[in-house]
Amino acid sequence: MSEKDLQILIELAKKLEKGLTKEEALRSFVAAGILDEAGNYTQPYKELGKIEG
């Protein structure tokens, strides 16, 4: 994961703290290329799915 990717995740997390709805959060992660429309991690982020358990 690049520094840019990490910054995107940090910004998204900050927005989540401010009360985004689930749909808004999903749209943000899709727009960032982290999740696809079905809510699955995209290829560069597949490892994150392993962390969830």
Coordinates of C-alpha atoms in Angstrom, one line a residue:
M1 CA 0.0 0.0 0.0
S2 CA 1.4 3.3 -1.0
E3 CA 1.6 6.5 1.1
K4 CA -1.2 8.0 -1.1
D5 CA -3.4 4.9 -0.4
L6 CA -2.7 5.3 3.3
Q7 CA -3.7 8.9 3.3
I8 CA -6.9 8.1 1.5
L9 CA -7.8 5.5 4.2
I10 CA -7.0 8.0 6.9
E11 CA -9.2 10.7 5.4
L12 CA -12.0 8.2 4.9
A13 CA -11.7 7.1 8.6
K14 CA -11.9 10.7 9.7
K15 CA -15.1 11.2 7.7
L16 CA -16.6 8.1 9.2
E17 CA -16.0 9.5 12.6
K18 CA -18.2 12.5 11.6
G19 CA -21.2 10.3 11.0
L20 CA -21.3 9.0 7.4
T21 CA -24.1 6.6 6.6
K22 CA -23.2 3.1 5.5
E23 CA -24.1 4.0 2.0
E24 CA -21.9 7.1 2.0
A25 CA -19.0 5.2 3.4
L26 CA -19.4 2.5 0.8
R27 CA -19.5 5.1 -2.0
S28 CA -16.3 6.7 -0.6
F29 CA -14.5 3.4 -0.5
V30 CA -15.7 2.5 -4.0
A31 CA -14.6 6.0 -5.3
A32 CA -11.2 5.4 -3.7
G33 CA -10.9 2.1 -5.5
I34 CA -10.7 0.1 -2.2
L35 CA -14.0 -1.7 -2.6
D36 CA -16.0 -2.7 -5.6
E37 CA -19.8 -2.0 -5.9
A38 CA -20.6 -5.3 -4.1
G39 CA -18.5 -4.2 -1.1
N40 CA -15.6 -6.6 -1.8
Y41 CA -12.0 -5.4 -1.6
T42 CA -10.4 -4.7 -4.9
Q43 CA -7.2 -6.6 -5.8
P44 CA -4.7 -4.2 -4.2
Y45 CA -6.5 -4.4 -0.9
K46 CA -7.4 -8.1 -0.7
E47 CA -5.0 -8.4 2.3
L48 CA -7.3 -6.1 4.3
G49 CA -10.0 -8.8 4.1
K50 CA -7.8 -11.2 5.9
I51 CA -7.4 -8.8 8.8
E52 CA -11.1 -8.7 9.4
G53 CA -11.1 -12.3 10.4

